[in-house]
Tab-separated table of C-alpha atoms in Angstrom:
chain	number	residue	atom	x	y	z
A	293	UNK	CA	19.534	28.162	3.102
A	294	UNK	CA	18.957	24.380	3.618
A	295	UNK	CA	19.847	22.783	0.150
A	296	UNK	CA	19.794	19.644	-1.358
A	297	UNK	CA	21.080	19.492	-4.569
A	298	UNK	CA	21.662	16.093	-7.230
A	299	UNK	CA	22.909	15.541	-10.078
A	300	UNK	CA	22.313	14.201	-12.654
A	301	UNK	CA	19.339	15.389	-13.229
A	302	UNK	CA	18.533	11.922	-15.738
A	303	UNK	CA	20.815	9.064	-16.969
A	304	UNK	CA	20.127	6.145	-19.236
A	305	UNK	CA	22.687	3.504	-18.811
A	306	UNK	CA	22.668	-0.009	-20.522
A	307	UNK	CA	21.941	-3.190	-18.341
A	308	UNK	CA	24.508	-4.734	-16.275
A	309	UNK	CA	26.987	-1.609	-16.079
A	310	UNK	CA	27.452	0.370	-13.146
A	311	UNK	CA	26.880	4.179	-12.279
A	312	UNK	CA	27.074	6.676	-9.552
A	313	UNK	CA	24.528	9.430	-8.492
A	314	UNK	CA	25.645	12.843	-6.739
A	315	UNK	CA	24.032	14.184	-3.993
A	316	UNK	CA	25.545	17.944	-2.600
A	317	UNK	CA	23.831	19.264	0.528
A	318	UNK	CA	23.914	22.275	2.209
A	319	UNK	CA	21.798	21.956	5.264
A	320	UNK	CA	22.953	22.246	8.697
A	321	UNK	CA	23.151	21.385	11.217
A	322	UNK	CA	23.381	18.020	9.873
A	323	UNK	CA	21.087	14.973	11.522
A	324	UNK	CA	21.139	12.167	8.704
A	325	UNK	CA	20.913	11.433	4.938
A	326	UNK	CA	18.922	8.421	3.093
A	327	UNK	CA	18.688	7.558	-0.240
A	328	UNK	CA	14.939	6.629	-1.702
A	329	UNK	CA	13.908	4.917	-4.718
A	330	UNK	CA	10.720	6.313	-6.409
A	331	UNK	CA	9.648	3.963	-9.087
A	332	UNK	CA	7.082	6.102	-11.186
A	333	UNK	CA	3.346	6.502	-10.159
A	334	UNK	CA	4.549	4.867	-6.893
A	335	UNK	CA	5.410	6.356	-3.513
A	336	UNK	CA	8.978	6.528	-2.738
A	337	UNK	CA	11.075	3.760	-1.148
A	338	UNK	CA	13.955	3.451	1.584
A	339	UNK	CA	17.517	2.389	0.289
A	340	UNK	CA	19.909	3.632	2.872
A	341	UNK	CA	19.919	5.862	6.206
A	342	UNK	CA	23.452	7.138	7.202
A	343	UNK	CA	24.071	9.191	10.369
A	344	UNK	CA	27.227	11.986	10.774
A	345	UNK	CA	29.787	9.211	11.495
A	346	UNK	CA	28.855	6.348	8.653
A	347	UNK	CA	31.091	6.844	5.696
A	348	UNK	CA	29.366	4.018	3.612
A	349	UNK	CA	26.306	2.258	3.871
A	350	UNK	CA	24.781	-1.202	1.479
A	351	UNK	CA	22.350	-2.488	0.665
A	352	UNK	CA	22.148	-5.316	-2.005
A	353	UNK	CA	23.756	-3.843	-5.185
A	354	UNK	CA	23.109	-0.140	-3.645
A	355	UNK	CA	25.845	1.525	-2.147
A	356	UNK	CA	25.484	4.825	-0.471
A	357	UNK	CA	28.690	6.849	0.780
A	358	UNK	CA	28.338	10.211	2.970
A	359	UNK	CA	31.489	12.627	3.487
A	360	UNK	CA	29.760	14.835	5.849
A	361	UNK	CA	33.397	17.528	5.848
A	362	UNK	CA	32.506	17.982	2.244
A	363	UNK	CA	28.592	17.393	2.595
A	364	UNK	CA	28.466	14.943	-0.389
A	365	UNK	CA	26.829	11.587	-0.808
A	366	UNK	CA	26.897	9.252	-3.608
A	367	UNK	CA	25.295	5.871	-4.332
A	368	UNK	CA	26.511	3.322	-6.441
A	369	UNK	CA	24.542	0.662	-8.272
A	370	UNK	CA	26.407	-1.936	-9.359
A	371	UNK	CA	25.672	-4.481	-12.244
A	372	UNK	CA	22.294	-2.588	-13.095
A	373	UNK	CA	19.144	-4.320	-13.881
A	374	UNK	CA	16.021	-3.108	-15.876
A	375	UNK	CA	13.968	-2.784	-12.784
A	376	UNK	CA	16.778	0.026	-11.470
A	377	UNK	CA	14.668	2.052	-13.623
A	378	UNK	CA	13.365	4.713	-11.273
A	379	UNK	CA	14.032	8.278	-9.570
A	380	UNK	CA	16.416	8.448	-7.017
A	381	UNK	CA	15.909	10.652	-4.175
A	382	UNK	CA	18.306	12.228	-1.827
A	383	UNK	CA	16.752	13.159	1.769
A	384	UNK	CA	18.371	14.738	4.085
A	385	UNK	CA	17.179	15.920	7.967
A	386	UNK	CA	18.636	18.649	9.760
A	387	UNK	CA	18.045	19.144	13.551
A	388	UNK	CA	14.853	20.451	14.529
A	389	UNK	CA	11.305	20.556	12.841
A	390	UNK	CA	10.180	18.129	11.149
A	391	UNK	CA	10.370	20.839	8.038
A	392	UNK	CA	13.760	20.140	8.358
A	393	UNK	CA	13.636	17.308	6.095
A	394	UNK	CA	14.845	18.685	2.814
A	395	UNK	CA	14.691	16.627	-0.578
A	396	UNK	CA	16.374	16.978	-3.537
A	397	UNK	CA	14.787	16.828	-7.206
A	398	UNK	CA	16.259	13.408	-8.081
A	399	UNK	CA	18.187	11.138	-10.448
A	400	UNK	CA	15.924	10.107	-12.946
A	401	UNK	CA	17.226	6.846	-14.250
A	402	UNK	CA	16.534	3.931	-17.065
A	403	UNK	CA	18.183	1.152	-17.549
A	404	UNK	CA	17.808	-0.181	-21.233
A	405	UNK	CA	18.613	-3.607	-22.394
B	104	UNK	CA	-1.148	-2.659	9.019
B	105	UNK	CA	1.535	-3.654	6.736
B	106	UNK	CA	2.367	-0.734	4.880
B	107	UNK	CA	0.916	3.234	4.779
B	108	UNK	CA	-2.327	3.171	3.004
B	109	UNK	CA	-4.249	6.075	1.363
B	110	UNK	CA	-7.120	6.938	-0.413
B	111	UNK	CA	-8.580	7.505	-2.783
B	112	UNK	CA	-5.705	6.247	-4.936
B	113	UNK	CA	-7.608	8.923	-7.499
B	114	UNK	CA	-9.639	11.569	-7.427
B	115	UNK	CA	-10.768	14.069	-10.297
B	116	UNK	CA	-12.634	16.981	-8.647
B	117	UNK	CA	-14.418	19.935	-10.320
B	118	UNK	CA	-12.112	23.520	-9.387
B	119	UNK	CA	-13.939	25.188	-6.653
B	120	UNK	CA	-15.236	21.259	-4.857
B	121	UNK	CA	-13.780	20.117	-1.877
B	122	UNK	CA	-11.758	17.301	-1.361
B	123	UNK	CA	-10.608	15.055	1.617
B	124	UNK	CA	-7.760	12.363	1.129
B	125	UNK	CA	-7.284	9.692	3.908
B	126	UNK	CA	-4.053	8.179	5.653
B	127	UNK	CA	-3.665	5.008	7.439
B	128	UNK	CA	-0.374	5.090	8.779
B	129	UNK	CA	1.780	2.013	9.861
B	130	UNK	CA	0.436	0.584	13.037
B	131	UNK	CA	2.182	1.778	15.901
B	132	UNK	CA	4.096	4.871	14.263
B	133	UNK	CA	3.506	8.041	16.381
B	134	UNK	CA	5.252	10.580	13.780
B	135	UNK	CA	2.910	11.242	10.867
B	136	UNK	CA	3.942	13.318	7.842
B	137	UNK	CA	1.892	14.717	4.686
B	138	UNK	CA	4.086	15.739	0.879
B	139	UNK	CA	3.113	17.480	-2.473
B	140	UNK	CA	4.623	15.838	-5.494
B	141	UNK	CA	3.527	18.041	-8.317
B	142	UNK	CA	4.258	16.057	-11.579
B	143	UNK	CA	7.718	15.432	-12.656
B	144	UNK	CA	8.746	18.032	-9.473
B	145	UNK	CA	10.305	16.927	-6.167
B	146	UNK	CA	8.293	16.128	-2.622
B	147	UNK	CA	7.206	19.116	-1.179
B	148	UNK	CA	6.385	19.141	2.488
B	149	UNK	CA	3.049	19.948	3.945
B	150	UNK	CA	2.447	19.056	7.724
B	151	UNK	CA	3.880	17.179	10.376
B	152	UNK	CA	2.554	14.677	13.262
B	153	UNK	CA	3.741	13.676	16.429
B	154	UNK	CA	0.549	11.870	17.707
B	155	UNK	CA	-2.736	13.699	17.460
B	156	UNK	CA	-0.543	17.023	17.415
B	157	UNK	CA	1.113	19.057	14.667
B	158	UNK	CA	3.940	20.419	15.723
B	159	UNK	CA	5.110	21.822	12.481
B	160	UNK	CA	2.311	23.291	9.822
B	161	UNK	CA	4.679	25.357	8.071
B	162	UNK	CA	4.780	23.852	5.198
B	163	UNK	CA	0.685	24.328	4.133
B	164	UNK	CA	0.733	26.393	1.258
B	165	UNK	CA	-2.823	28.408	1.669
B	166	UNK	CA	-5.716	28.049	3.972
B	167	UNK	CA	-7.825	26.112	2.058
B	168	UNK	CA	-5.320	23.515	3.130
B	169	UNK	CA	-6.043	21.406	6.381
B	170	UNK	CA	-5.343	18.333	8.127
B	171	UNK	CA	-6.378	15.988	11.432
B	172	UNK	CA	-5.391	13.374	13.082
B	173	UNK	CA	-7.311	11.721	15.546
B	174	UNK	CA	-6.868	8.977	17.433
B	175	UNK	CA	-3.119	9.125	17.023
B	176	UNK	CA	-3.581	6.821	13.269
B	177	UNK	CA	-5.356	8.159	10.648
B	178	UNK	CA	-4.869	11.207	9.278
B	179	UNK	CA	-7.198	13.371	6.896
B	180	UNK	CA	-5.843	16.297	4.643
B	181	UNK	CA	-9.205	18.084	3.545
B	182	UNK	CA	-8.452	20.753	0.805
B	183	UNK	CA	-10.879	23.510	0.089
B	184	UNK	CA	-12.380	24.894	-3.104
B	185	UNK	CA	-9.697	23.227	-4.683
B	186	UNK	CA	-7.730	25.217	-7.603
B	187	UNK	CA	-5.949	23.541	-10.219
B	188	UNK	CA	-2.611	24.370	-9.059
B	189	UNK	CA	-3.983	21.366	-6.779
B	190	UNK	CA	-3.197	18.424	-9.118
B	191	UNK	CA	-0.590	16.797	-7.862
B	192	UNK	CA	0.441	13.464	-6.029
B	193	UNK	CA	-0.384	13.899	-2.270
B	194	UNK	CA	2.067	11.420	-0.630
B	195	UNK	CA	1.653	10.105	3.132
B	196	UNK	CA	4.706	8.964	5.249
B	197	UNK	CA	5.092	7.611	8.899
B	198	UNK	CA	7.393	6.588	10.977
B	199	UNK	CA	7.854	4.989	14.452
B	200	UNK	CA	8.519	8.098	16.685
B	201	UNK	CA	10.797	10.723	14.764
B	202	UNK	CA	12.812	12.280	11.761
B	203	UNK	CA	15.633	9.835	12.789
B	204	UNK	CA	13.623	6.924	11.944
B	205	UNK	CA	13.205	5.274	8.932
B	206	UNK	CA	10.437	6.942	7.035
B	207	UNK	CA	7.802	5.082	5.408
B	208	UNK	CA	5.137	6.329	2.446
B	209	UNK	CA	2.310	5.385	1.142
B	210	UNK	CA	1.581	4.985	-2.674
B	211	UNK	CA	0.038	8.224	-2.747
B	212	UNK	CA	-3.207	10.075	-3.777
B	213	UNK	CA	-3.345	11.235	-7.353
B	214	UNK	CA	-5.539	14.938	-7.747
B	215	UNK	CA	-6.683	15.868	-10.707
B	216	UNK	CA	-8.614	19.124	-10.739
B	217	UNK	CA	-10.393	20.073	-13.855
């Protein structure tokens, strides 16, 4: 069964430090994985796209990393700012149907001063 | 134009009304895609687009649930004597021809049915 899981489910961090997300997938075969940022009552945002053979993608103070042998992703945010404060989604596309573009539950994540 | 747009941006129907919720894609994007966020819950898919076609309807959860798209733009997703399992955020995404493009959504519809 096509999977996306992430974890954790929330974090509250303090302004300027650093954290990671998880993202664990089990969908196959594999096509791509992006990262969105959902800030609330808002539609969802693209951070990152990666493809089967990009280990790491950035993007400002976002960094995304795909290991598709153990079909994990993570993405960094580095000196964190109040307006981090959002749900991060994990999306990832297997080949075929456009079904086939699973998302997880998200990060849900505040920053506080 | 610049960005997906939808509307309404709210809507509070009566249970049993119908309701029709609108998508302007971004100009030139052929692929077309309709989600469920239900509140505080992930994005659920509905139906897929590629051009005035749907490929892929797997994802409507009754038959009350519809959707067109004419003219290869916007998109309509009517919903039929609505229930209040309904509520939810009804989110609209394009993108320029497939999955493997970037995906682009709108700000959403908000139902609320009482």
């Amino acid at each position: 069964k096509n999977q996306v899981e992430q974890s954790p489910q929330s974090l509250i961090i303090l302004e300027g430090k650093n954290c990671t997300l998880q993202c664990n997938y089990t969908v196959s075969p594999f096509s791509n994985l992006r990262w969105y940022k959902q800030d609330t009552g808002r539609g969802p945002v693209s951070l990152t796209i990666m493809t089967f053979s990009e280990n790491t993608k950035s993007n400002g103070r976002y960094t995304a990393t795909l290991d598709a042998d153990t079909k994990q992703s993570s993405l960094h945010i580095t000196a964190s700012q109040l307006s981090d404060s959002a749900s991060y989604i994990c999306v990832v596309s297997a080949l075929g149907s456009a079904s086939k573009i699973i998302f997880g539950s998200g990060t849900r994540l505040s920053i506080r001063p | 134009g610049a960005g997906v747009s939808q509307s309404p941006s709210n809507k509070v129907t009566e249970k049993g009304k119908d309701v029709e919720l609108r998508c302007d894609p971004i100009s030139g994007h052929t692929a077309l895609y309709w989600y469920r966020q239900s509140l505080g819950q992930g994005l659920e898919f509905l139906i897929y687009f590629q051009g005035n076609s749907a490929p892929d309807k797997s994802g409507l959860p009754s038959d009350r649930f519809s959707a067109e798209r004419t003219g290869g733009s916007v998109s309509t997703l009517t919903i039929q004597r609505t229930q209040q399992e309904d509520s939810a955020v009804y989110l609209c995404a394009s993108s320029l021809a497939s999955r493997e493009d970037t995906i682009y959504f709108g700000e959403g519809s908000w139902l609320t049915v009482v």
